[in-house]
Short mmCIF file of C-alpha atoms in Angstrom, two decimals:
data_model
loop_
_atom_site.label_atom_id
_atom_site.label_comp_id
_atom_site.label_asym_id
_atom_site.label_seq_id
_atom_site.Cartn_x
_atom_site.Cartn_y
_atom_site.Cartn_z
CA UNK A 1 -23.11 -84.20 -28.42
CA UNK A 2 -19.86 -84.68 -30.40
CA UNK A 3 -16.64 -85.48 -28.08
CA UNK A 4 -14.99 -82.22 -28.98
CA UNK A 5 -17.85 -80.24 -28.02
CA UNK A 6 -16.07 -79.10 -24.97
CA UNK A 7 -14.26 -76.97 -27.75
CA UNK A 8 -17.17 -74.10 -26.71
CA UNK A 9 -15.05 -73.36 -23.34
CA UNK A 10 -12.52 -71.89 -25.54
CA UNK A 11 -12.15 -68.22 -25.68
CA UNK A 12 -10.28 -65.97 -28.31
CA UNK A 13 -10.81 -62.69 -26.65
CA UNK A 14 -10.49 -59.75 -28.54
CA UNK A 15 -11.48 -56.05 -27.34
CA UNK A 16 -14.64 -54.70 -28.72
CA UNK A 17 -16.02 -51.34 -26.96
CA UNK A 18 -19.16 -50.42 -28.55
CA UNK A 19 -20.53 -46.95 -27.96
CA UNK A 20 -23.19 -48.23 -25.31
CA UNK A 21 -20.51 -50.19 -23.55
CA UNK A 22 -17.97 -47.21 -23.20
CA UNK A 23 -21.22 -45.02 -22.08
CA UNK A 24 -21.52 -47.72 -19.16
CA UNK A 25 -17.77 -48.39 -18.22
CA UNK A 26 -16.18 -46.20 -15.47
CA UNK A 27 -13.84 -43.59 -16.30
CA UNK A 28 -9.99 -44.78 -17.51
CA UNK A 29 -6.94 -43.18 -16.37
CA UNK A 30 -5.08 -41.09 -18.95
CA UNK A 31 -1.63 -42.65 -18.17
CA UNK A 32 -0.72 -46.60 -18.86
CA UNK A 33 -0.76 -48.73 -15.97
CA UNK A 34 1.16 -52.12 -15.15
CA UNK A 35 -1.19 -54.87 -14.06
CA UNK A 36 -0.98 -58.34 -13.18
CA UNK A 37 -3.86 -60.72 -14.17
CA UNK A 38 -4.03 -64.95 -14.08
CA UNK A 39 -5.56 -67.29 -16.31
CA UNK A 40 -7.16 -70.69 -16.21
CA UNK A 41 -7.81 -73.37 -18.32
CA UNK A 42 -9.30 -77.03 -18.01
CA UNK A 43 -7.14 -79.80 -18.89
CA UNK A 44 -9.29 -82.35 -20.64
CA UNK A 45 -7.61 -85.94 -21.24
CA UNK A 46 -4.44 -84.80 -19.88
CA UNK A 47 -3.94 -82.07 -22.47
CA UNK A 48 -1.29 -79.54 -20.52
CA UNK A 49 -1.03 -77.41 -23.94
CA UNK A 50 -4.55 -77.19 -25.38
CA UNK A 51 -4.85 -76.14 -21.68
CA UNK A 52 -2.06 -73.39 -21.03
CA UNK A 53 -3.13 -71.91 -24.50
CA UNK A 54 -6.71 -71.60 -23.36
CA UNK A 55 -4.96 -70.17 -19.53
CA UNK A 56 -2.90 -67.76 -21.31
CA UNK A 57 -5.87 -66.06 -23.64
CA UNK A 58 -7.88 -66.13 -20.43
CA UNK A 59 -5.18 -64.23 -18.56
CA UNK A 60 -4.57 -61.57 -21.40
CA UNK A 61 -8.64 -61.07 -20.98
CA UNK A 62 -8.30 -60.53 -17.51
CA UNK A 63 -4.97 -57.86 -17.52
CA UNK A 64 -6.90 -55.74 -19.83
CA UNK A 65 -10.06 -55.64 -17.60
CA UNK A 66 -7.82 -55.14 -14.52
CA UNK A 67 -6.62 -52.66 -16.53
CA UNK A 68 -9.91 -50.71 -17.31
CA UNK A 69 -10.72 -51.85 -20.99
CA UNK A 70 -14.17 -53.13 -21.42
CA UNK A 71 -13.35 -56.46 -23.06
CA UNK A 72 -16.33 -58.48 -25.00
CA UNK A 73 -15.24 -62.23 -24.38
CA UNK A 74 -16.76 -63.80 -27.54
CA UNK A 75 -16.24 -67.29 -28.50
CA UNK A 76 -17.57 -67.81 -32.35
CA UNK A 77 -17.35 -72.11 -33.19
CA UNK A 78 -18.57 -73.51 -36.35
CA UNK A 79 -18.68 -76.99 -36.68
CA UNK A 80 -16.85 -77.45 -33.06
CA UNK A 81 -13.80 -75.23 -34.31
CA UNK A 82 -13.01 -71.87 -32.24
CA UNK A 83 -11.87 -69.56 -34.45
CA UNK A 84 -10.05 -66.34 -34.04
CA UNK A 85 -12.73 -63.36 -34.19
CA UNK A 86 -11.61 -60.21 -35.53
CA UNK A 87 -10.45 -57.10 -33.50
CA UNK A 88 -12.58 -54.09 -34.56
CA UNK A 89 -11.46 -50.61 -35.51
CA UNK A 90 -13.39 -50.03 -32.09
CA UNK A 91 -10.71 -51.44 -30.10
CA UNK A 92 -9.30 -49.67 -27.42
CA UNK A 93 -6.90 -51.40 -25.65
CA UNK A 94 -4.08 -54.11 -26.07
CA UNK A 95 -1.09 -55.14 -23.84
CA UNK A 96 2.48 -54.54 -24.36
CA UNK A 97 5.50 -55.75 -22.72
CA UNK A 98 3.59 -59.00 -21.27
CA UNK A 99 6.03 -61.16 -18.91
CA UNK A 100 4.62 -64.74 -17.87
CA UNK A 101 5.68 -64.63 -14.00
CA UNK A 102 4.35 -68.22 -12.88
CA UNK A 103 2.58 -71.31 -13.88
CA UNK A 104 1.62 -74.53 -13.46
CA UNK A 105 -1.04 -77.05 -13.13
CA UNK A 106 -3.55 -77.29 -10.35
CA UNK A 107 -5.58 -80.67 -10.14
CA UNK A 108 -7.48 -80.10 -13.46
CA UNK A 109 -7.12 -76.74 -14.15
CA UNK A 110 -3.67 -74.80 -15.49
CA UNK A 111 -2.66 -71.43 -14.35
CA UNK A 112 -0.71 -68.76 -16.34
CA UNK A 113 -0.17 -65.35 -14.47
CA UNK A 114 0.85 -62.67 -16.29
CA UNK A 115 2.52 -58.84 -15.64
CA UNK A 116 1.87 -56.44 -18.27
CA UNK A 117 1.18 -52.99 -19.71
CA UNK A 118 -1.87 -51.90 -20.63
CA UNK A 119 -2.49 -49.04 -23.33
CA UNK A 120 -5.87 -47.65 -24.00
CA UNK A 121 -5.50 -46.99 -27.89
CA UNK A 122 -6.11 -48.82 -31.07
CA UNK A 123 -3.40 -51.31 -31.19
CA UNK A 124 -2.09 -49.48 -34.47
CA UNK A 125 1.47 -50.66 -35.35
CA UNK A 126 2.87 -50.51 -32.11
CA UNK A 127 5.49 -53.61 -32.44
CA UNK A 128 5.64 -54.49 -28.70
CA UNK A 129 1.83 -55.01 -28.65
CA UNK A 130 1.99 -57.02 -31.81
CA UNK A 131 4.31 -59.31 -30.52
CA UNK A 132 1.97 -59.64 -27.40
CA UNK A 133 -0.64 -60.60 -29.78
CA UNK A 134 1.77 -62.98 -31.87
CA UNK A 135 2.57 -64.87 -28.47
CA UNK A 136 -1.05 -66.23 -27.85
CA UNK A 137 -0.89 -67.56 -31.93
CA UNK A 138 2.06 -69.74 -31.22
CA UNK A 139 4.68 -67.57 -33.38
CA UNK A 140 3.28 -69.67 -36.93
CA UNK A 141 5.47 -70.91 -39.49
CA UNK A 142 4.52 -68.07 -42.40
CA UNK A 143 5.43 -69.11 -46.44
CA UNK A 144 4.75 -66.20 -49.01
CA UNK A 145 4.35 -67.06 -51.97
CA UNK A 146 3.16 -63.94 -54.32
CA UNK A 147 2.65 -64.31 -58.39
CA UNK A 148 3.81 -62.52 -60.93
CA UNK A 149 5.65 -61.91 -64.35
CA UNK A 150 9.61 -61.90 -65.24
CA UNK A 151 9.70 -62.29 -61.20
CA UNK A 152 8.85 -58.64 -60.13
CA UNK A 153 6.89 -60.58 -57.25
CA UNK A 154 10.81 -61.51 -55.61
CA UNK A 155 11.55 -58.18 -53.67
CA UNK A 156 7.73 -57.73 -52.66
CA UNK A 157 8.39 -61.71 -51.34
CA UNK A 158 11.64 -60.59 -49.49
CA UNK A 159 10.58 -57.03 -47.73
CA UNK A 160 7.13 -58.34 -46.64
CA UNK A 161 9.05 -61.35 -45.10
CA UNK A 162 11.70 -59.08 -43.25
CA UNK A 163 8.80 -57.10 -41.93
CA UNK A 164 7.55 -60.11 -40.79
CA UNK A 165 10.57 -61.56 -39.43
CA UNK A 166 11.50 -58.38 -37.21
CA UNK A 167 8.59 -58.84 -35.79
CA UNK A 168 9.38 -62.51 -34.58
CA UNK A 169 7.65 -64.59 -37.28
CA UNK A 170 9.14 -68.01 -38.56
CA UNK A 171 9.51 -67.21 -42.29
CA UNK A 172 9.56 -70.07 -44.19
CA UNK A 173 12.59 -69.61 -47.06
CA UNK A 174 9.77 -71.79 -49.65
CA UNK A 175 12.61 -72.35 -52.33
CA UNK A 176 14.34 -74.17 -49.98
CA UNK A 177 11.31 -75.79 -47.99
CA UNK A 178 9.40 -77.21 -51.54
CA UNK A 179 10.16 -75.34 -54.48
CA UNK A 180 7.13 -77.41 -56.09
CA UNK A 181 4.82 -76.39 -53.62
CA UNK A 182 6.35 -72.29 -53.78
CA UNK A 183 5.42 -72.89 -57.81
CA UNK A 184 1.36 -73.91 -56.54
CA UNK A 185 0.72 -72.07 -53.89
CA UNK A 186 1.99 -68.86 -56.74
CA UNK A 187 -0.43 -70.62 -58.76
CA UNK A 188 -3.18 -71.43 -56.68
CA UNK A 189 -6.63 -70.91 -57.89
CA UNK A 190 -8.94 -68.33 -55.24
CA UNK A 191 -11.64 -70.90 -55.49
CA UNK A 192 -10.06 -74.17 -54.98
CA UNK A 193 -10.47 -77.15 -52.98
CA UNK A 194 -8.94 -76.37 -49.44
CA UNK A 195 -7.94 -79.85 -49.30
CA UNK A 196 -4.91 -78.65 -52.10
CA UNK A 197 -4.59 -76.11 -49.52
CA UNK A 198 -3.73 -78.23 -46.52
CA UNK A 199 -1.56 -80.60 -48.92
CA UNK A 200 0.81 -77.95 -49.86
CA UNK A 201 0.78 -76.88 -46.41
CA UNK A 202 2.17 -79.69 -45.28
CA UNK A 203 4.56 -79.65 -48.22
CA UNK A 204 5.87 -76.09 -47.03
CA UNK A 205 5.71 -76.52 -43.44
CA UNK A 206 4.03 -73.98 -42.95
CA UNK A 207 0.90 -72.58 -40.51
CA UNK A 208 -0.11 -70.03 -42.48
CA UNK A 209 0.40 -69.30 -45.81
CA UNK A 210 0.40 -65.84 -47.98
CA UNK A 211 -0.44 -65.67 -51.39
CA UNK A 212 -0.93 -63.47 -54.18
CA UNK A 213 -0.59 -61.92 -57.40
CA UNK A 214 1.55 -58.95 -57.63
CA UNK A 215 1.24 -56.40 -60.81
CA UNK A 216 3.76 -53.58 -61.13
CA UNK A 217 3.55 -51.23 -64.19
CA UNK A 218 5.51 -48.43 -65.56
CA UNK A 219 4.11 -44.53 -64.90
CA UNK A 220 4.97 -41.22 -66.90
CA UNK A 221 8.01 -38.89 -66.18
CA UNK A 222 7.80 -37.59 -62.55
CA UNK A 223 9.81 -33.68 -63.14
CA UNK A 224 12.03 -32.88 -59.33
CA UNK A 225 13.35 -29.72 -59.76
CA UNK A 226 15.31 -30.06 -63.12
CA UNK A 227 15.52 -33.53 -62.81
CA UNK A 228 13.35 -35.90 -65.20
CA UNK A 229 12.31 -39.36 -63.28
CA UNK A 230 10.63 -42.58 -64.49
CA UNK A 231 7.95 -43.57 -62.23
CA UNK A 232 6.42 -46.88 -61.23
CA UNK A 233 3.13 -48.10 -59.64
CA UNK A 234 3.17 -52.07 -57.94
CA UNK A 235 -0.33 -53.44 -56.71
CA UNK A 236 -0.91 -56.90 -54.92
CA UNK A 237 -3.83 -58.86 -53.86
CA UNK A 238 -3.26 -61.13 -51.21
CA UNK A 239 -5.15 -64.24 -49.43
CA UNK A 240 -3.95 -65.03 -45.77
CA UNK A 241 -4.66 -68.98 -45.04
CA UNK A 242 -4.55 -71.37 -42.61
CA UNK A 243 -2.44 -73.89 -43.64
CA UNK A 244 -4.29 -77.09 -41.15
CA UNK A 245 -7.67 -76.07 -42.56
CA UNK A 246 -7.36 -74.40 -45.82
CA UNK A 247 -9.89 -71.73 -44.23
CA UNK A 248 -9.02 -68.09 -44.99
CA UNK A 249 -8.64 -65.79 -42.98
CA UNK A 250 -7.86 -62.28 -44.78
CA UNK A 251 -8.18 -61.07 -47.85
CA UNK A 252 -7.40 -57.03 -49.68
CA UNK A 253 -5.10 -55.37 -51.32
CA UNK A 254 -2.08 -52.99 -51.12
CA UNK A 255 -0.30 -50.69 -53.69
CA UNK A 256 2.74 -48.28 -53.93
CA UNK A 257 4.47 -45.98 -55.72
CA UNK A 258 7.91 -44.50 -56.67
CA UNK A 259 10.17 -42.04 -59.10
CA UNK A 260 13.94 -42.75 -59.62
CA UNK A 261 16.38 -42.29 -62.38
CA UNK A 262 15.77 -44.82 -64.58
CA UNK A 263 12.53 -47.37 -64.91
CA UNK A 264 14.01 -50.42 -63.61
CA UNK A 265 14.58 -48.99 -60.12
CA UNK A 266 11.86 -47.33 -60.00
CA UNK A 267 10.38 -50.49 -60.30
CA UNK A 268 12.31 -51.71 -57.95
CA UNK A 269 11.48 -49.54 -55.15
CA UNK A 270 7.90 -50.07 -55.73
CA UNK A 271 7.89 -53.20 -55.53
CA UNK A 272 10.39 -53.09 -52.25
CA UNK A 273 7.54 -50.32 -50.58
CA UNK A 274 4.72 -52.60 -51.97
CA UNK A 275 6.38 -56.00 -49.42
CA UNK A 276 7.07 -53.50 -46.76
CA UNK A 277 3.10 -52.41 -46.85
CA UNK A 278 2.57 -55.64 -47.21
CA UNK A 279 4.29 -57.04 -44.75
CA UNK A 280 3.11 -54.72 -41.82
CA UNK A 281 -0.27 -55.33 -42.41
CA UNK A 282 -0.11 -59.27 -42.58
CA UNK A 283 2.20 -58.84 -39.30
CA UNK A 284 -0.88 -57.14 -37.75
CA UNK A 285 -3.36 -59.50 -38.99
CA UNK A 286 -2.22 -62.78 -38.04
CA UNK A 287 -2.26 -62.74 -34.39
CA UNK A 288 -5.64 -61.04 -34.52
CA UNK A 289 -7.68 -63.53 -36.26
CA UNK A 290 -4.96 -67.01 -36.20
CA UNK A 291 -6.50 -68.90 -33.56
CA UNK A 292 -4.55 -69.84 -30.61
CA UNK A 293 -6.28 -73.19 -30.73
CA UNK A 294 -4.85 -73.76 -33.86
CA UNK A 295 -0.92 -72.84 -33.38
CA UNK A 296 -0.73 -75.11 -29.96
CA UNK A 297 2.27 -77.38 -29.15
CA UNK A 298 1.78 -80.92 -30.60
CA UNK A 299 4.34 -83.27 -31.81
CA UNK A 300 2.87 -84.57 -34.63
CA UNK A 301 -0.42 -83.31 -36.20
CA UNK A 302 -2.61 -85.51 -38.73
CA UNK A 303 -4.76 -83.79 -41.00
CA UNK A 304 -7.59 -85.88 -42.31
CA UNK A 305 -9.20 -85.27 -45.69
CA UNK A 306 -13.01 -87.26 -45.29
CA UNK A 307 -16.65 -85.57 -45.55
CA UNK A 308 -17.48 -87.98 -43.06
CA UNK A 309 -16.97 -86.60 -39.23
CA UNK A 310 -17.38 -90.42 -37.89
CA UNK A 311 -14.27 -91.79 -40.76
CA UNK A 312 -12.58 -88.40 -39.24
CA UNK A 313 -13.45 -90.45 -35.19
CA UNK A 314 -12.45 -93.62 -36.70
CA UNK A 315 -9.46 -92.63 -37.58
CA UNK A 316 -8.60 -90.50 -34.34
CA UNK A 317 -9.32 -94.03 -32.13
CA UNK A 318 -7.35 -95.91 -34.27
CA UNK A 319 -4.26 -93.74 -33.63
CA UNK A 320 -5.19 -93.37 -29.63
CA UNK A 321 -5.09 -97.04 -29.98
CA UNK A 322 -1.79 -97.01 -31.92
CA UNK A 323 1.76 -98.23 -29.96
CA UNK A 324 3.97 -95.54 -28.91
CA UNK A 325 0.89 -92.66 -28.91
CA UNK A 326 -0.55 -94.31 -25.50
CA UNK A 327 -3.84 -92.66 -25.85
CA UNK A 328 -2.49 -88.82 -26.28
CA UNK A 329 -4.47 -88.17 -29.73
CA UNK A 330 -6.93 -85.33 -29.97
CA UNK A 331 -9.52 -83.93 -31.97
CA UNK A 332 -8.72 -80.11 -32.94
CA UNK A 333 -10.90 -79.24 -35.34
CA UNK A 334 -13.17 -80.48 -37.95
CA UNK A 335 -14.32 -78.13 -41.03
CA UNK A 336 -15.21 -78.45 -44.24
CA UNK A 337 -14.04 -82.02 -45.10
CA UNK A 338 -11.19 -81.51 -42.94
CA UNK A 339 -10.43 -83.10 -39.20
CA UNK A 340 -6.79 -81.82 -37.59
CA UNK A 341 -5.73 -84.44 -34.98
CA UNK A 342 -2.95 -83.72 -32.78
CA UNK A 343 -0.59 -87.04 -31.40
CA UNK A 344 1.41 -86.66 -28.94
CA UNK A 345 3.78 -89.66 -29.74
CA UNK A 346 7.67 -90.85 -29.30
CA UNK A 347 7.72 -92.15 -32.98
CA UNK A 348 7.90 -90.18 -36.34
CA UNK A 349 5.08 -88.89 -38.17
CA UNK A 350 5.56 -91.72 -41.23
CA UNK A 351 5.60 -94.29 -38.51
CA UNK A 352 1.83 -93.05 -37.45
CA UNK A 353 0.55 -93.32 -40.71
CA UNK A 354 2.26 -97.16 -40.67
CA UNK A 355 0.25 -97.52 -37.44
CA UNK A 356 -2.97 -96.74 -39.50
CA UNK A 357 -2.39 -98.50 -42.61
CA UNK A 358 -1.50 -101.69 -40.13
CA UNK A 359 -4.82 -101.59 -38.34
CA UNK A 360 -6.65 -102.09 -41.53
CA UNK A 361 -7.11 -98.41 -42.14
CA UNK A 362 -7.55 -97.50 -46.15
CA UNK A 363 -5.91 -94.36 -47.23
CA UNK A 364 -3.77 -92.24 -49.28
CA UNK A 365 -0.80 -89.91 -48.02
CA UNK A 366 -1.71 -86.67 -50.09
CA UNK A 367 1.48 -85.39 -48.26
CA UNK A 368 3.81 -85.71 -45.88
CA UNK A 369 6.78 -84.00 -43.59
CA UNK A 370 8.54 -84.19 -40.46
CA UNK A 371 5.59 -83.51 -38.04
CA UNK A 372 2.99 -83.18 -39.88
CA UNK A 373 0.71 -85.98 -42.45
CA UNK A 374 -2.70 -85.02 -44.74
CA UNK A 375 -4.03 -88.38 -45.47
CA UNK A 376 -7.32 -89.34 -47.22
CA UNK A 377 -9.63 -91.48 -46.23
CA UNK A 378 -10.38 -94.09 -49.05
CA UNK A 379 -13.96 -95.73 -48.60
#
């Protein structure tokens, strides 16, 4: 068995009721109830964070069920990654207002306990129970970065991030963070090599990223009353990503509509109701299917681009190995071509890479930023 098989104890809950299961489950109070519920997780070579994430999914499990939602613990791992699995249009409960009230480690094991509300309804676009949801991701780092001619795709850009920043994500400003990678990722081909994926990434330190194409066209004359207006129609198609993997995670489409005096604003709005559509929905869809396991604390993460899983082990001993990391390297996923090792170290990310390039490991820095490094393992 592969070291990081362990990575099967981890649990992304999400609440799935099937009709059978509701049949079965005892009757649920019409009113919302405050509960308190704890979580554990196993700390495995000395890993407090892998192990608090793990505790706190495990106690937002066990409020809902102390609650009276039937929740279907699933855990769904492909190639010894845990991914998020989706929440269902069947779901009927989430929490809301969720307060950590104590924790702390306990020999092996690491104990969150929790005090929230539970609601027994869809989650919908309740904001309080999307930030509960947001909270076991790790609040990600989002960049959007949405296509399109004579730069209609700026004020679908700017409302979807507002949307997404009122509801307590870390928008990246991508102009500012790598205007070279903001130009790719616009550019970025739906069929490419996830590896360009991690690299820009890194380059717009980022978690996940957004892109798109956005496509807004002119309609006929829209008659109010005695009034004449132009009219306006804006469409995007959107890819959500995660940045350490390159895997997506979402794909559709939104579109909107609006009338105003003259063309260009009614372009304008469009575009601005188009982001704000936008927006809500990505804010909805992140925490549900963005792994916990893959937003945990780490101070520097190394993202290795090899087919091979043993170059992907080589590697990850040779930086366990490596002065100032003391052993605290770990294996958090490996898909694809693609291992994710997070180092715990007291030294930058550039002086890690030094480290690996010293002990005789052959490689090439596809990219590179403060706490994070996608390097490629040359044969």
């Amino acid at each position: 068995m592969r070291p990081c098989a362990w990575w099967r104890h981890f649990v992304v809950i999400v609440a799935l009721v099937a009709a059978g299961a509701l049949a079965a489950a005892p009757a649920i109070a019409e009113s919302n109830a405050e509960v308190e519920a704890e979580g554990v997780g196993a700390i495995y070579g000395g890993d407090e964070a892998r192990a608090r994430d793990e505790a706190v999914v495990d106690a937002y499990r066990r409020a809902l069920e102390a609650g009276g939602v039937h929740v279907q613990a699933l855990t769904f791992v492909r190639n010894f990654q845990a991914l998020a699995d989706q929440v269902s249009t069947s779901t009927q409960g989430y929490l809301k207002g969720v307060r950590v009230v104590g924790e702390g480690r306990d020999g092996a094991l690491y104990r969150v306990r929790i005090r929230a509300v539970v609601v027994h309804a869809p989650l919908g676009d309740d904001p309080q129970g999307v930030a509960a949801l947001l909270a076991l991701a790790g609040r990600p780092r989002v960049a959007l970065a949405f296509d399109a001619a004579d730069g209609a795709a700026a004020p679908v850009e700017a409302e979807a991030g507002a949307v997404l920043a009122g509801l307590g994500y870390h928008v990246i400003d991508l102009l500012r963070a790598s205007a070279q990678a903001a130009d790719q990722l616009r550019r970025l081909d739906p069929g490419g090599d996830p590896r360009l994926v991690v690299a820009l990434g890194v380059n717009a330190q980022a978690d996940v990223l957004v892109v798109g194409s956005v496509r807004i066209t002119a309609g006929g004359p829209v008659r109010v009353g005695n009034e004449v207006l132009s009219s306006a129609h804006a469409a995007l198609a959107y890819r959500v990503l995660v940045a350490a993997t390159g895997q997506q995670v979402d794909a559709g489409a939104q579109q909107a509509a609006a009338a105003h005096v003259t063309a260009a604003t009614a372009a304008l709005e469009a575009a601005r109701r188009l982001g704000a559509l936008a927006g809500g929905h990505v804010a909805r869809t992140i925490p549900r299917r963005y792994s916990p396991v893959l937003g945990g604390v780490r101070s520097v993460q190394i993202i290795v681009l090899s087919s091979s899983y043993e170059q992907v082990l080589k590697v990850l001993w040779t930086v366990r190995a490596a002065r100032d990391v003391d052993g605290q390297a770990y294996l958090r996923a490996f898909e694809s071509g693609i291992g994710v090792i997070d180092v715990r170290a007291s030294t930058s990310t550039a002086a890690v890479v030094a480290r690996l390039q010293a002990a005789g490991t052959r490689l090439r820095v596809v990219a590179l930023s403060e706490n994070r490094a996608a390097i490629e393992v040359l044969r």
